[in-house]
Structures are given as C-alpha cells and as structure tokens.
Amino acid sequence: MTHVATIGGGSGQYVLLSGLREVPALEITAIVSTADSGGSSGVLRTERDILPVGDFRRCLAALATTEDEDLRFFFLEEGRFDGDGPLAQHPLMNLALAYAAEKDPGRFLGAIQRMERLLKVRGHVFPVTLAKVDLCAEFANGEIVRGEHLIDTGKHAGTGRIARLWLERRPDGKKDRKQIMPFKTALSAIRRADVVIVGPGDLFTSILPNVVVPHVAEALRVMKGKLVFVTSIMTKRGETSGFDAVDFFKEFEKCIGRRVDYVVCNTATPSEKAIARYAAEGAEPVNTLRLFEPAIGREGGLYGGRKLMPTDLLFEEPSGFTRHHSEKLAHVVYRIIHGLL
C-alpha cells in the first residue's frame, strides 16, 4: 500500500482526488487549508464560528465511494439553494458539516469523520490546522490585505506581486491568543507519505496557506518520500499575473526551503474561446517554454535536478472553463509511484 498525501484546497484538490480515488493500492490523505473566507464557507464560518467547510466538502465528495443514490443526491451534487434568502448559495453538505461541527463531541474533526463514514470515503481528510485563521498578504507596493476572499478577488493587479504571506488568528476578543499550531495528524501524514502532491490550485490562496502554518514547511523538508508539484494551467489576476511554470514551483520552494522532486505541467493549449474567456478576467495560459530552454542545460528530462513531467493534462468545458483532467493527472501520479518516470 502506497501512502499519498495531497496538499491544497479549492477545486484543484477535488480534481486530483477524484482521479486518485480510482487508483488501486493507495492510502490517501487530503490535507486542506482552513483559510477559506469566501462564499458559503465564509458565511458559515462567521455566523457559526466554525472552520470553513467548503474545501472539506469538495475533498469528501471527491473521495466518496458510496453508491447510495439518495446520499449522492443530497451530498454529492454540486447544486446550491437558489434565491436570496438565508440559505441562498449554500450546498447541503456545507450545512450538514456546520451542524455536525456544532453538535458532535469531536467538534469539527468529528463532523468530518461522520461524513467520511456516511459517504464511504476512501482515505481521510484533515485540516492543516484547527486554528481559526485569516490569510494575510503584503503586496510589492506595501499594501496589506487580510482575508483569503479579498486576496482571491484579483482587485490588486496593479499593486505588483505578493511579497509576503502569513496567517493571523481570527479576532475573538481574547487578549491572550494561542499560537497557530498545525494539526499533528496532518504533519505525521506528510512525514510518512511515500508521495506528497502539492496542487493544482491557486498558489497564494489555496496552496501556500497550508505551508505558512508553523512546522508544515519543516515537515516537507524532512520527509523521505517524493515531493510533486503540479503547476496551474492558467495564471490568476492579482496573484500570479505574469507567472510562468518556473515561477510557480520556485515560489513554492522559496516558502518551504527545499527543492521539489517532480514538476508536473500541462503542455496542451486551451482553445481560443477559453483564452478569450480568461483574458477578460486578466488571466492567461501558464507558459512552459522556460522549462525547455537549452541554455539551462536541461538533460534527461531534468530542470535543475527536478524531474519534469510535461504532458497534456487539459480538460476544457464547453463554456471555456479549463481545469486539469483528473484521470490523466492520476495516471502521472501512478507512473511516479511505480518508478516509470
């Protein structure tokens, strides 16, 4: 049995886990950021004083193996309540997790464990920390933004790159607030994993919020397994504008203090429709050319000692929305595990 740990958040981790669920002989641990502050998660974390549930919902749904049609209807559909009332835009699983987080003796962890049993989840889903936190970013011009959803909006495109990222405990009225600590089981999963997969996902609002939790970077430095970084397909306005594939993994490496072992990158070009759709949002396809410039002395599929895995990973919806293809991505992971790359 091969132990695979994933680190991320958002829809990217859902795509990865959906593919890994079908790979045999894997022990899967999903480690999830708790800095999400937008949408349904943001409302529930504020109103109910709980950890944000949305990214946990996605991971649980991705790893669910239940064939019960009723459970799948209630909890695995992506639908949300319509209208403008208090339930508007809430998925039912978010509400169920919020309820269980209040009522279960184990609080948030108990809620996750109940849903794992109910949906017959393959593997486990853990928070990177149990602390209630806000994500903070300082931009190149000195502007400081607090709140993942405010960083994620991309309204800061004119302020330069993000220079610094950190977490602060959410205000709770207490003068003596404890230090933010990692969830020990998540740290243990990183240290003992045969493969740790980082991404895909928004670099500064889904991936790095995990790494800036104290001791997580250290765990990644001392782990004995293979460290895999999956680059994004598109840049994101206000976060990774102008980034190419090298910028993505080097920014991650700077935060953890070590080099990754494998870089997985998409080589397929999105359609003109998709490119136009993202251009309207200030985004563009992630350029991979620098990975293959002869001047860097690339030999044997290496980039500075990192094993490159360029391949067609593109999945494009009719609307022009792009993401990684879950099965193709899982196949790359399978080949890494079995030493085929």
Short mmCIF file of C-alpha atoms in Angstrom, two decimals:
data_model
loop_
_atom_site.label_atom_id
_atom_site.label_comp_id
_atom_site.label_asym_id
_atom_site.label_seq_id
_atom_site.Cartn_x
_atom_site.Cartn_y
_atom_site.Cartn_z
CA MET A 1 0.00 0.00 0.00
CA THR A 2 1.41 3.38 -1.06
CA HIS A 3 0.63 6.39 1.11
CA VAL A 4 -0.15 9.54 -0.88
CA ALA A 5 -0.75 12.88 0.82
CA THR A 6 -2.20 15.84 -1.06
CA ILE A 7 -1.88 19.49 -0.04
CA GLY A 8 -4.13 22.21 -1.37
CA GLY A 9 -7.66 23.49 -1.42
CA GLY A 10 -10.36 24.63 -3.79
CA SER A 11 -11.40 22.88 -6.98
CA GLY A 12 -7.86 21.77 -7.88
CA GLN A 13 -7.63 19.33 -5.00
CA TYR A 14 -11.07 17.98 -5.90
CA VAL A 15 -9.86 17.20 -9.43
CA LEU A 16 -6.72 15.45 -8.18
CA LEU A 17 -8.53 13.38 -5.54
CA SER A 18 -11.27 12.35 -7.98
CA GLY A 19 -8.60 10.71 -10.10
CA LEU A 20 -6.62 9.20 -7.21
CA ARG A 21 -9.78 7.57 -5.85
CA GLU A 22 -9.70 5.16 -8.79
CA VAL A 23 -6.01 4.22 -8.45
CA PRO A 24 -5.64 0.86 -6.66
CA ALA A 25 -3.49 0.21 -3.58
CA LEU A 26 -3.33 3.81 -2.36
CA GLU A 27 -3.75 5.14 1.16
CA ILE A 28 -4.94 8.70 0.56
CA THR A 29 -4.72 11.63 2.97
CA ALA A 30 -6.00 15.04 1.87
CA ILE A 31 -4.61 18.00 3.83
CA VAL A 32 -6.77 21.08 3.45
CA SER A 33 -6.29 24.79 4.07
CA THR A 34 -8.55 26.39 6.68
CA ALA A 35 -8.08 29.96 5.43
CA ASP A 36 -11.06 30.00 3.02
CA SER A 37 -13.24 33.02 3.78
CA GLY A 38 -15.43 33.45 0.69
CA GLY A 39 -18.84 32.22 -0.44
CA SER A 40 -20.85 29.77 1.63
CA SER A 41 -17.80 28.83 3.71
CA GLY A 42 -17.16 32.44 4.65
CA VAL A 43 -20.76 33.00 5.73
CA LEU A 44 -20.89 29.84 7.85
CA ARG A 45 -17.51 30.37 9.49
CA THR A 46 -18.59 33.86 10.55
CA GLU A 47 -22.15 33.09 11.60
CA ARG A 48 -21.44 29.74 13.29
CA ASP A 49 -17.84 30.37 14.41
CA ILE A 50 -16.51 27.19 12.78
CA LEU A 51 -13.72 26.30 10.38
CA PRO A 52 -14.60 26.89 6.71
CA VAL A 53 -16.27 23.76 5.35
CA GLY A 54 -16.30 24.25 1.56
CA ASP A 55 -12.91 22.79 0.66
CA PHE A 56 -13.54 19.86 3.01
CA ARG A 57 -16.83 19.22 1.22
CA ARG A 58 -15.02 19.06 -2.11
CA CYS A 59 -12.42 16.60 -0.83
CA LEU A 60 -15.02 14.37 0.82
CA ALA A 61 -17.08 14.36 -2.37
CA ALA A 62 -14.04 13.54 -4.49
CA LEU A 63 -13.13 10.54 -2.34
CA ALA A 64 -16.68 9.28 -1.74
CA THR A 65 -17.38 5.74 -2.93
CA THR A 66 -20.97 5.33 -1.76
CA GLU A 67 -23.36 4.04 -4.41
CA ASP A 68 -26.44 5.04 -2.44
CA GLU A 69 -28.42 7.22 -4.87
CA ASP A 70 -30.13 9.19 -2.11
CA LEU A 71 -26.87 10.06 -0.37
CA ARG A 72 -25.34 11.06 -3.68
CA PHE A 73 -28.34 13.27 -4.45
CA PHE A 74 -28.22 15.09 -1.12
CA PHE A 75 -24.48 15.40 -0.60
CA LEU A 76 -22.53 14.82 -3.80
CA GLU A 77 -24.41 17.03 -6.23
CA GLU A 78 -22.88 20.46 -6.77
CA GLY A 79 -26.24 22.23 -6.57
CA ARG A 80 -26.88 25.07 -4.14
CA PHE A 81 -30.03 26.65 -2.73
CA ASP A 82 -31.50 29.24 -5.10
CA GLY A 83 -32.97 32.63 -4.27
CA ASP A 84 -31.91 35.44 -1.98
CA GLY A 85 -32.85 34.06 1.43
CA PRO A 86 -30.54 32.94 4.26
CA LEU A 87 -29.93 29.56 2.60
CA ALA A 88 -29.06 31.01 -0.80
CA GLN A 89 -25.90 29.58 -2.39
CA HIS A 90 -25.29 27.07 0.41
CA PRO A 91 -24.66 23.44 -0.64
CA LEU A 92 -26.48 20.99 1.62
CA MET A 93 -23.24 19.27 2.65
CA ASN A 94 -21.84 22.58 3.90
CA LEU A 95 -24.87 22.97 6.15
CA ALA A 96 -24.63 19.36 7.34
CA LEU A 97 -20.94 19.77 8.20
CA ALA A 98 -21.65 23.04 10.01
CA TYR A 99 -24.42 21.37 12.04
CA ALA A 100 -22.22 18.41 12.95
CA ALA A 101 -19.33 20.71 13.87
CA GLU A 102 -21.59 22.30 16.49
CA LYS A 103 -23.23 19.14 17.83
CA ASP A 104 -20.62 16.37 17.59
CA PRO A 105 -18.49 15.87 20.74
CA GLY A 106 -15.45 15.87 18.45
CA ARG A 107 -16.50 19.22 17.01
CA PHE A 108 -15.02 19.84 13.54
CA LEU A 109 -12.97 16.65 13.35
CA GLY A 110 -16.00 14.67 14.48
CA ALA A 111 -18.07 16.24 11.71
CA ILE A 112 -15.52 15.25 9.07
CA GLN A 113 -15.27 11.70 10.41
CA ARG A 114 -19.06 11.29 10.38
CA MET A 115 -19.19 12.37 6.75
CA GLU A 116 -16.31 10.06 5.87
CA ARG A 117 -18.27 7.11 7.26
CA LEU A 118 -21.55 8.18 5.71
CA LEU A 119 -20.12 8.59 2.21
CA LYS A 120 -17.66 5.67 2.45
CA VAL A 121 -14.76 7.97 1.76
CA ARG A 122 -11.60 6.32 0.53
CA GLY A 123 -8.90 7.75 2.76
CA HIS A 124 -9.04 10.67 5.18
CA VAL A 125 -9.46 14.43 5.01
CA PHE A 126 -7.60 16.52 7.60
CA PRO A 127 -7.31 20.26 8.28
CA VAL A 128 -3.78 21.63 8.20
CA THR A 129 -4.61 23.43 11.46
CA LEU A 130 -7.58 23.57 13.81
CA ALA A 131 -6.95 27.26 14.47
CA LYS A 132 -9.45 29.77 13.10
CA VAL A 133 -7.32 31.94 10.87
CA ASP A 134 -7.30 34.77 8.37
CA LEU A 135 -4.93 34.75 5.41
CA CYS A 136 -2.90 37.95 5.04
CA ALA A 137 -0.82 39.16 2.10
CA GLU A 138 1.58 42.04 1.63
CA PHE A 139 1.99 43.22 -1.95
CA ALA A 140 5.10 44.68 -3.55
CA ASN A 141 3.88 48.25 -3.03
CA GLY A 142 3.40 47.66 0.71
CA GLU A 143 -0.37 47.21 0.62
CA ILE A 144 -1.62 44.64 3.14
CA VAL A 145 -4.82 42.68 2.51
CA ARG A 146 -6.45 40.47 5.15
CA GLY A 147 -8.88 37.74 4.16
CA GLU A 148 -8.50 34.96 1.58
CA HIS A 149 -11.57 36.08 -0.35
CA LEU A 150 -10.20 39.62 -0.67
CA ILE A 151 -6.83 38.39 -1.93
CA ASP A 152 -8.62 35.95 -4.24
CA THR A 153 -10.73 38.61 -5.97
CA GLY A 154 -7.82 39.85 -8.07
CA LYS A 155 -8.54 43.52 -7.38
CA HIS A 156 -4.88 44.07 -6.55
CA ALA A 157 -3.45 43.50 -10.03
CA GLY A 158 -1.87 46.95 -10.06
CA THR A 159 -0.02 46.55 -6.77
CA GLY A 160 2.61 44.13 -8.03
CA ARG A 161 3.37 40.61 -6.90
CA ILE A 162 2.61 39.25 -3.47
CA ALA A 163 5.76 39.72 -1.42
CA ARG A 164 4.73 38.04 1.83
CA LEU A 165 2.01 35.70 3.05
CA TRP A 166 1.06 34.80 6.61
CA LEU A 167 -1.80 33.72 8.87
CA GLU A 168 -3.39 35.56 11.77
CA ARG A 169 -5.86 34.20 14.27
CA ARG A 170 -9.36 35.49 13.66
CA PRO A 171 -10.36 38.19 16.17
CA ASP A 172 -12.13 36.60 19.12
CA GLY A 173 -11.95 39.31 21.75
CA LYS A 174 -9.31 37.49 23.79
CA LYS A 175 -6.08 39.24 24.72
CA ASP A 176 -4.07 36.04 25.21
CA ARG A 177 -4.44 34.19 21.93
CA LYS A 178 -2.59 30.95 21.43
CA GLN A 179 -0.04 30.44 18.68
CA ILE A 180 -1.30 28.91 15.45
CA MET A 181 -0.32 25.26 15.55
CA PRO A 182 -0.53 22.54 12.90
CA PHE A 183 -2.83 19.55 13.22
CA LYS A 184 -0.38 16.86 14.32
CA THR A 185 -2.03 14.07 12.33
CA ALA A 186 -1.61 16.12 9.15
CA LEU A 187 2.08 16.66 9.92
CA SER A 188 2.53 12.95 10.53
CA ALA A 189 0.86 12.17 7.20
CA ILE A 190 3.34 14.42 5.39
CA ARG A 191 6.36 12.89 7.10
CA ARG A 192 5.40 9.28 6.42
CA ALA A 193 4.00 9.74 2.91
CA ASP A 194 5.61 7.93 0.01
CA VAL A 195 4.45 10.75 -2.25
CA VAL A 196 3.24 14.26 -1.36
CA ILE A 197 1.38 16.06 -4.15
CA VAL A 198 1.07 19.84 -3.96
CA GLY A 199 -1.60 21.41 -6.14
CA PRO A 200 -3.10 22.01 -8.55
CA GLY A 201 -4.73 25.15 -7.25
CA ASP A 202 -4.35 28.88 -6.73
CA LEU A 203 -0.80 29.31 -5.48
CA PHE A 204 -1.32 32.06 -2.92
CA THR A 205 -4.86 31.31 -1.74
CA SER A 206 -5.12 27.51 -1.88
CA ILE A 207 -1.60 26.03 -1.70
CA LEU A 208 0.64 28.36 0.30
CA PRO A 209 -1.90 28.92 3.12
CA ASN A 210 -1.06 25.35 4.14
CA VAL A 211 2.69 25.92 4.02
CA VAL A 212 2.72 29.08 6.17
CA VAL A 213 1.23 27.13 9.08
CA PRO A 214 4.14 26.63 11.51
CA HIS A 215 6.10 23.35 11.12
CA VAL A 216 4.48 22.35 7.80
CA ALA A 217 7.43 23.59 5.73
CA GLU A 218 9.76 21.74 8.10
CA ALA A 219 7.78 18.52 7.63
CA LEU A 220 8.13 18.92 3.86
CA ARG A 221 11.88 19.43 4.23
CA VAL A 222 12.46 16.28 6.30
CA MET A 223 10.00 13.95 4.56
CA LYS A 224 11.58 10.89 2.95
CA GLY A 225 9.06 10.46 0.13
CA LYS A 226 8.81 12.14 -3.26
CA LEU A 227 7.57 15.74 -3.42
CA VAL A 228 5.49 16.53 -6.51
CA PHE A 229 4.36 20.00 -7.58
CA VAL A 230 1.53 20.41 -10.11
CA THR A 231 1.60 23.76 -11.91
CA SER A 232 -1.55 25.64 -12.82
CA ILE A 233 -2.96 25.73 -16.34
CA MET A 234 -3.89 29.41 -16.18
CA THR A 235 -2.49 32.37 -14.25
CA LYS A 236 -4.70 34.32 -11.86
CA ARG A 237 -5.11 38.08 -11.90
CA GLY A 238 -3.75 39.77 -8.81
CA GLU A 239 -1.98 36.61 -7.61
CA THR A 240 0.13 35.04 -10.33
CA SER A 241 -0.13 37.54 -13.18
CA GLY A 242 2.90 37.10 -15.43
CA PHE A 243 3.98 33.84 -13.77
CA ASP A 244 5.33 31.05 -15.93
CA ALA A 245 5.66 27.40 -14.86
CA VAL A 246 9.08 28.00 -13.28
CA ASP A 247 7.77 30.91 -11.20
CA PHE A 248 5.07 28.68 -9.73
CA PHE A 249 7.28 25.95 -8.33
CA LYS A 250 10.12 28.29 -7.37
CA GLU A 251 7.75 30.44 -5.31
CA PHE A 252 6.63 27.29 -3.53
CA GLU A 253 10.22 26.16 -3.00
CA LYS A 254 11.13 29.55 -1.55
CA CYS A 255 8.40 29.13 1.06
CA ILE A 256 9.40 25.61 2.14
CA GLY A 257 13.18 25.89 1.86
CA ARG A 258 13.80 22.89 -0.39
CA ARG A 259 13.57 21.74 -3.99
CA VAL A 260 10.66 19.66 -5.26
CA ASP A 261 11.43 16.29 -6.83
CA TYR A 262 8.91 16.37 -9.68
CA VAL A 263 7.23 19.15 -11.64
CA VAL A 264 4.01 18.22 -13.44
CA CYS A 265 2.96 20.72 -16.10
CA ASN A 266 0.33 20.88 -18.81
CA THR A 267 1.54 21.21 -22.40
CA ALA A 268 -1.81 21.43 -24.21
CA THR A 269 -3.00 24.81 -25.45
CA PRO A 270 -6.52 25.91 -24.48
CA SER A 271 -8.94 26.86 -27.24
CA GLU A 272 -9.24 30.43 -28.48
CA LYS A 273 -12.60 30.59 -26.71
CA ALA A 274 -11.01 29.64 -23.39
CA ILE A 275 -8.11 32.05 -23.85
CA ALA A 276 -10.54 34.90 -24.58
CA ARG A 277 -12.66 33.96 -21.56
CA TYR A 278 -9.69 34.10 -19.22
CA ALA A 279 -8.20 37.19 -20.86
CA ALA A 280 -11.37 39.04 -19.89
CA GLU A 281 -10.51 38.13 -16.28
CA GLY A 282 -6.88 39.21 -16.62
CA ALA A 283 -5.53 35.64 -16.86
CA GLU A 284 -3.59 33.71 -19.50
CA PRO A 285 -2.21 30.19 -20.09
CA VAL A 286 0.84 29.36 -17.97
CA ASN A 287 3.90 29.46 -20.23
CA THR A 288 6.19 26.41 -20.01
CA LEU A 289 8.86 27.46 -22.54
CA ARG A 290 11.46 28.34 -19.90
CA LEU A 291 11.42 24.74 -18.71
CA PHE A 292 12.81 23.60 -22.03
CA GLU A 293 15.35 26.28 -22.96
CA PRO A 294 18.68 24.67 -23.95
CA ALA A 295 20.53 27.42 -22.10
CA ILE A 296 19.63 25.95 -18.72
CA GLY A 297 21.40 22.70 -19.52
CA ARG A 298 18.33 20.53 -19.40
CA GLU A 299 19.36 16.90 -19.69
CA GLY A 300 17.37 13.71 -19.32
CA GLY A 301 14.10 15.48 -18.57
CA LEU A 302 15.57 17.45 -15.66
CA TYR A 303 15.34 21.11 -14.68
CA GLY A 304 17.92 21.94 -12.05
CA GLY A 305 17.65 18.44 -10.60
CA ARG A 306 13.86 18.35 -10.73
CA LYS A 307 12.24 15.64 -12.85
CA LEU A 308 9.96 17.24 -15.45
CA MET A 309 6.68 15.64 -16.42
CA PRO A 310 5.22 17.68 -19.28
CA THR A 311 2.05 16.20 -20.70
CA ASP A 312 -1.43 17.02 -21.96
CA LEU A 313 -3.47 17.50 -18.78
CA LEU A 314 -6.08 19.87 -20.18
CA PHE A 315 -9.80 19.43 -19.63
CA GLU A 316 -11.93 22.15 -21.16
CA GLU A 317 -15.63 22.61 -20.63
CA PRO A 318 -17.92 23.93 -23.41
CA SER A 319 -18.06 27.26 -21.56
CA GLY A 320 -14.30 27.64 -21.96
CA PHE A 321 -13.57 26.91 -18.30
CA THR A 322 -10.34 24.91 -18.02
CA ARG A 323 -9.01 22.57 -15.38
CA HIS A 324 -6.74 19.56 -15.07
CA HIS A 325 -8.05 16.26 -16.37
CA SER A 326 -8.46 14.11 -13.25
CA GLU A 327 -7.74 10.75 -14.90
CA LYS A 328 -4.67 11.99 -16.79
CA LEU A 329 -3.31 13.61 -13.64
CA ALA A 330 -3.88 10.43 -11.64
CA HIS A 331 -2.05 8.46 -14.34
CA VAL A 332 1.02 10.68 -13.95
CA VAL A 333 0.95 10.07 -10.19
CA TYR A 334 0.63 6.33 -10.81
CA ARG A 335 3.73 6.40 -13.00
CA ILE A 336 5.69 8.29 -10.34
CA ILE A 337 4.69 5.77 -7.68
CA HIS A 338 5.75 2.85 -9.80
CA GLY A 339 9.02 4.41 -10.89
CA LEU A 340 8.04 4.75 -14.51
CA LEU A 341 9.18 8.36 -14.71
#
